[in-house]
CSV table of C-alpha atoms in Angstrom, one decimal:
chain,number,residue,atom,x,y,z
A,532,ILE,CA,-10.8,1.3,11.2
A,533,LEU,CA,-11.6,3.5,8.3
A,534,ASN,CA,-13.7,2.2,5.4
A,535,VAL,CA,-12.2,2.7,2.0
A,536,GLU,CA,-14.2,1.0,-0.8
A,537,GLN,CA,-13.1,0.5,-4.4
A,538,SER,CA,-15.4,-0.5,-7.3
A,539,PRO,CA,-15.6,-2.4,-9.3
A,540,GLN,CA,-13.6,-5.3,-7.8
A,541,SER,CA,-12.3,-6.3,-11.3
A,542,LEU,CA,-12.7,-5.1,-14.8
A,543,HIS,CA,-11.9,-6.6,-18.2
A,544,VAL,CA,-11.7,-4.3,-21.2
A,545,GLN,CA,-10.5,-4.4,-24.7
A,546,GLU,CA,-7.4,-2.6,-25.9
A,547,GLY,CA,-8.4,1.0,-26.8
A,548,ASP,CA,-11.3,1.2,-24.5
A,549,SER,CA,-11.4,3.9,-21.9
A,550,THR,CA,-12.3,3.0,-18.4
A,551,ASN,CA,-12.8,4.4,-15.0
A,552,PHE,CA,-13.1,3.2,-11.4
A,553,THR,CA,-14.1,4.6,-8.1
A,554,CYS,CA,-12.6,5.0,-4.6
A,555,SER,CA,-14.9,5.9,-1.8
A,556,PHE,CA,-13.7,7.1,1.6
A,557,PRO,CA,-15.0,9.0,4.7
A,558,SER,CA,-15.7,12.6,3.8
A,559,SER,CA,-14.9,13.9,7.3
A,560,ASN,CA,-11.4,14.9,8.4
A,561,PHE,CA,-9.9,14.4,5.0
A,562,TYR,CA,-6.2,14.8,4.6
A,563,ALA,CA,-5.0,13.1,1.5
A,564,LEU,CA,-5.9,10.4,-1.1
A,565,HIS,CA,-3.2,8.3,-2.8
A,566,TRP,CA,-3.5,6.1,-5.9
A,567,TYR,CA,-1.1,3.3,-6.5
A,568,ARG,CA,-0.6,0.9,-9.4
A,569,TRP,CA,0.3,-2.7,-8.6
A,570,GLU,CA,1.4,-5.0,-11.4
A,571,THR,CA,1.4,-8.8,-10.8
A,572,ALA,CA,4.6,-10.1,-9.1
A,573,LYS,CA,5.8,-6.5,-8.5
A,574,SER,CA,5.4,-4.0,-5.7
A,575,PRO,CA,2.8,-1.2,-5.6
A,576,GLU,CA,4.0,2.0,-7.2
A,577,ALA,CA,2.7,5.5,-6.5
A,578,LEU,CA,0.6,7.2,-9.2
A,579,PHE,CA,-0.9,10.3,-7.5
A,580,VAL,CA,-1.4,12.0,-4.2
A,581,MET,CA,-4.3,14.3,-4.0
A,582,THR,CA,-5.2,16.8,-1.3
A,583,LEU,CA,-7.6,19.4,-2.5
A,584,ASN,CA,-11.3,19.1,-3.3
A,585,GLY,CA,-11.6,19.4,-7.1
A,586,ASP,CA,-8.0,18.3,-7.6
A,587,GLU,CA,-7.3,16.7,-10.9
A,588,LYS,CA,-4.0,14.9,-11.7
A,589,LYS,CA,-2.7,13.4,-14.9
A,590,LYS,CA,0.1,11.1,-15.9
A,591,GLY,CA,0.1,10.1,-19.6
A,592,ARG,CA,-3.2,8.4,-20.3
A,593,ILE,CA,-4.1,8.1,-16.6
A,594,SER,CA,-5.9,10.8,-14.7
A,595,ALA,CA,-7.7,11.1,-11.4
A,596,THR,CA,-10.2,13.5,-9.8
A,597,LEU,CA,-11.1,14.1,-6.2
A,598,ASN,CA,-14.3,15.1,-4.4
A,599,THR,CA,-13.6,15.4,-0.7
A,600,LYS,CA,-17.0,16.8,0.2
A,601,GLU,CA,-18.8,13.6,-1.0
A,602,GLY,CA,-15.9,11.3,-0.3
A,603,TYR,CA,-14.9,9.8,-3.7
A,604,SER,CA,-12.1,9.8,-6.3
A,605,TYR,CA,-12.2,8.6,-9.9
A,606,LEU,CA,-9.3,7.1,-11.8
A,607,TYR,CA,-9.6,7.2,-15.6
A,608,ILE,CA,-7.6,5.4,-18.2
A,609,LYS,CA,-7.9,6.6,-21.7
A,610,GLY,CA,-7.3,4.2,-24.5
A,611,SER,CA,-6.4,1.2,-22.3
A,612,GLN,CA,-3.3,-0.8,-23.4
A,613,PRO,CA,-2.4,-4.3,-22.3
A,614,GLU,CA,0.5,-2.9,-20.2
A,615,ASP,CA,-2.1,-1.0,-18.1
A,616,SER,CA,-3.2,-4.4,-16.7
A,617,ALA,CA,-2.7,-4.1,-13.0
A,618,THR,CA,-4.5,-3.7,-9.7
A,619,TYR,CA,-5.2,0.0,-8.9
A,620,LEU,CA,-5.2,0.8,-5.2
A,621,CYS,CA,-6.4,3.9,-3.5
A,622,ALA,CA,-5.3,4.8,0.0
A,623,PHE,CA,-7.0,7.3,2.3
A,624,ARG,CA,-5.4,9.4,5.0
A,625,SER,CA,-7.4,11.2,7.6
A,626,GLY,CA,-6.1,13.8,10.0
A,627,TYR,CA,-5.5,11.2,12.6
A,628,SER,CA,-4.5,8.0,10.8
A,629,THR,CA,-1.9,6.4,8.7
A,630,LEU,CA,-2.8,5.4,5.1
A,631,THR,CA,-5.7,2.9,4.8
A,632,PHE,CA,-5.8,1.0,1.6
A,633,GLY,CA,-8.8,-0.1,-0.4
A,634,LYS,CA,-8.9,-3.7,-1.7
A,635,GLY,CA,-8.1,-2.5,-5.2
A,636,THR,CA,-9.6,-2.7,-8.7
A,637,MET,CA,-8.0,-5.4,-10.9
A,638,LEU,CA,-7.9,-4.3,-14.5
A,639,LEU,CA,-7.3,-6.7,-17.4
A,640,VAL,CA,-6.8,-5.2,-20.8
A,641,SER,CA,-7.0,-7.7,-23.7
A,642,PRO,CA,-5.3,-7.1,-27.0
B,470,ASP,CA,13.5,2.4,-7.6
B,471,ALA,CA,13.6,3.3,-3.9
B,472,GLY,CA,16.4,1.4,-2.2
B,473,ILE,CA,14.3,-1.1,-0.2
B,474,THR,CA,15.2,-4.8,0.2
B,475,GLN,CA,13.4,-7.5,2.1
B,476,SER,CA,14.9,-10.7,3.4
B,477,PRO,CA,14.2,-13.5,3.1
B,478,ARG,CA,12.1,-13.3,-0.1
B,479,HIS,CA,10.5,-16.7,0.6
B,480,LYS,CA,10.2,-18.7,3.7
B,481,VAL,CA,8.5,-21.9,4.8
B,482,THR,CA,8.3,-22.5,8.5
B,483,GLU,CA,6.3,-24.6,10.9
B,484,THR,CA,3.6,-23.6,13.3
B,485,GLY,CA,5.0,-22.5,16.6
B,486,THR,CA,8.4,-21.4,15.4
B,487,PRO,CA,9.6,-17.8,15.6
B,488,VAL,CA,10.2,-16.0,12.4
B,489,THR,CA,11.9,-12.6,11.7
B,490,LEU,CA,11.6,-10.7,8.5
B,491,ARG,CA,13.9,-7.9,7.7
B,492,CYS,CA,13.4,-4.7,5.8
B,493,HIS,CA,16.4,-2.6,4.8
B,494,GLN,CA,16.4,0.8,3.2
B,495,THR,CA,19.1,3.0,1.8
B,496,GLU,CA,17.0,6.2,1.5
B,497,ASN,CA,17.3,7.4,5.1
B,498,HIS,CA,13.5,7.8,5.3
B,499,ARG,CA,12.0,8.3,8.7
B,500,TYR,CA,8.9,6.2,8.4
B,501,MET,CA,8.8,2.4,7.8
B,502,TYR,CA,5.8,0.1,7.6
B,503,TRP,CA,5.0,-3.5,7.6
B,504,TYR,CA,1.9,-4.7,5.7
B,505,ARG,CA,0.4,-8.1,4.9
B,506,GLN,CA,-1.4,-8.8,1.7
B,507,ASP,CA,-4.1,-11.5,1.6
B,508,PRO,CA,-6.7,-12.3,-1.0
B,509,GLY,CA,-9.9,-10.3,-0.4
B,510,HIS,CA,-8.2,-8.0,2.1
B,511,GLY,CA,-5.8,-5.9,0.2
B,512,LEU,CA,-2.9,-4.4,2.1
B,513,ARG,CA,-3.3,-4.2,5.9
B,514,LEU,CA,-1.0,-2.4,8.2
B,515,ILE,CA,0.7,-4.5,10.9
B,516,HIS,CA,3.1,-2.0,12.6
B,517,TYR,CA,4.9,1.1,11.6
B,518,SER,CA,7.9,3.1,12.8
B,519,TYR,CA,8.3,6.9,12.8
B,520,GLY,CA,11.9,6.8,14.0
B,521,VAL,CA,14.6,4.7,15.7
B,522,LYS,CA,13.0,2.9,18.6
B,523,ASP,CA,9.6,4.6,17.8
B,524,THR,CA,6.9,2.2,16.7
B,525,ASP,CA,3.2,1.9,16.8
B,526,LYS,CA,0.5,-0.7,16.1
B,527,GLY,CA,-1.5,-1.0,12.9
B,528,GLU,CA,-4.8,-2.6,12.1
B,529,VAL,CA,-3.6,-6.2,12.4
B,530,SER,CA,-0.8,-6.2,15.0
B,531,ASP,CA,-1.8,-9.2,17.1
B,532,GLY,CA,0.9,-11.9,17.0
B,533,TYR,CA,3.5,-9.6,15.6
B,534,SER,CA,6.3,-7.5,17.1
B,535,VAL,CA,8.7,-5.0,15.5
B,536,SER,CA,12.0,-3.4,16.3
B,537,ARG,CA,13.9,-0.6,14.8
B,538,SER,CA,17.4,-0.1,16.3
B,539,LYS,CA,18.8,1.7,13.2
B,540,THR,CA,17.2,4.1,10.7
B,541,GLU,CA,17.8,1.7,7.8
B,542,ASP,CA,16.4,-1.6,9.4
B,543,PHE,CA,12.9,-2.5,10.5
B,544,LEU,CA,12.4,-6.0,11.7
B,545,LEU,CA,9.1,-7.9,11.9
B,546,THR,CA,8.9,-10.9,14.3
B,547,LEU,CA,6.3,-13.5,14.5
B,548,GLU,CA,6.9,-14.8,18.0
B,549,SER,CA,5.2,-18.1,17.4
B,550,ALA,CA,4.0,-18.5,13.8
B,551,THR,CA,0.5,-19.7,13.0
B,552,SER,CA,-1.1,-20.8,9.8
B,553,SER,CA,-3.2,-17.7,9.7
B,554,GLN,CA,0.0,-15.7,9.3
B,555,THR,CA,0.7,-17.3,6.0
B,556,SER,CA,0.7,-14.3,3.7
B,557,VAL,CA,2.8,-12.0,1.6
B,558,TYR,CA,4.5,-9.3,3.7
B,559,PHE,CA,5.5,-5.9,2.3
B,560,CYS,CA,7.7,-3.4,3.8
B,561,ALA,CA,7.2,0.3,2.8
B,562,ILE,CA,9.0,3.5,3.6
B,563,SER,CA,8.0,7.2,3.4
B,564,GLU,CA,10.0,10.3,3.7
B,565,SER,CA,8.2,11.8,6.7
B,566,GLY,CA,4.8,12.5,8.2
B,567,GLY,CA,5.0,16.1,6.9
B,568,THR,CA,3.3,17.0,3.6
B,569,PRO,CA,1.0,14.5,1.9
B,570,ALA,CA,3.6,14.2,-0.9
B,571,GLN,CA,6.2,13.2,1.6
B,572,GLU,CA,3.9,10.5,2.9
B,573,THR,CA,4.0,8.7,-0.5
B,574,GLN,CA,5.0,5.2,0.4
B,575,TYR,CA,7.6,3.2,-1.5
B,576,PHE,CA,7.3,-0.6,-1.3
B,577,GLY,CA,9.8,-3.4,-1.1
B,578,PRO,CA,9.6,-6.5,-3.2
B,579,GLY,CA,7.7,-8.5,-0.6
B,580,THR,CA,8.3,-11.7,1.4
B,581,ARG,CA,6.2,-14.8,0.8
B,582,LEU,CA,5.7,-16.7,4.1
B,583,LEU,CA,4.1,-20.1,4.3
B,584,VAL,CA,3.4,-21.5,7.8
B,585,LEU,CA,2.7,-25.2,7.8
């Protein structure tokens, strides 16, 4: 079983704050790293898939970076809005496995 | 939204009874997955399928079986439900096992199962 860790477990910020959280994964045999956004009472939705060391992806105010050599990815949200409140999941894929999901970071953005 | 439906959406059953959950897709995607979601554990893979009649175990497969007789349907069966199988079950699909982008998974709405 692959170990995919996300931190912090939860985060509470004020509207307009920028925030970031971390996904750590095994650095050996890397294949891909996925980020998903999961709103309460809905299903997870794909944000990014990242494959190359140094990859940087952006979607509106959300961006992600990838370091495969040290085994981590950061997700950044610039100017958080209440609608950004959700759980953010990362999922790691090695060369020999299906996706392994982290437990997620729960973000709450207060107006 | 990806065309994925799950049925039933909610179910209450008693310990020892068999339960079958259905996942149906209209995307003709090759891969289908069953996950369970529990507090403190995130999403854990139960079983997955990479084609009709081709299935494999995931991390938490004990007590579960699956079948895929058609591309569009993936069934999850709890042969004899236990209280530890109370959970929210999510089905997911992905286009293929080819490029990482093709492995992006699209999730169904979930089935909430309570085993008394």
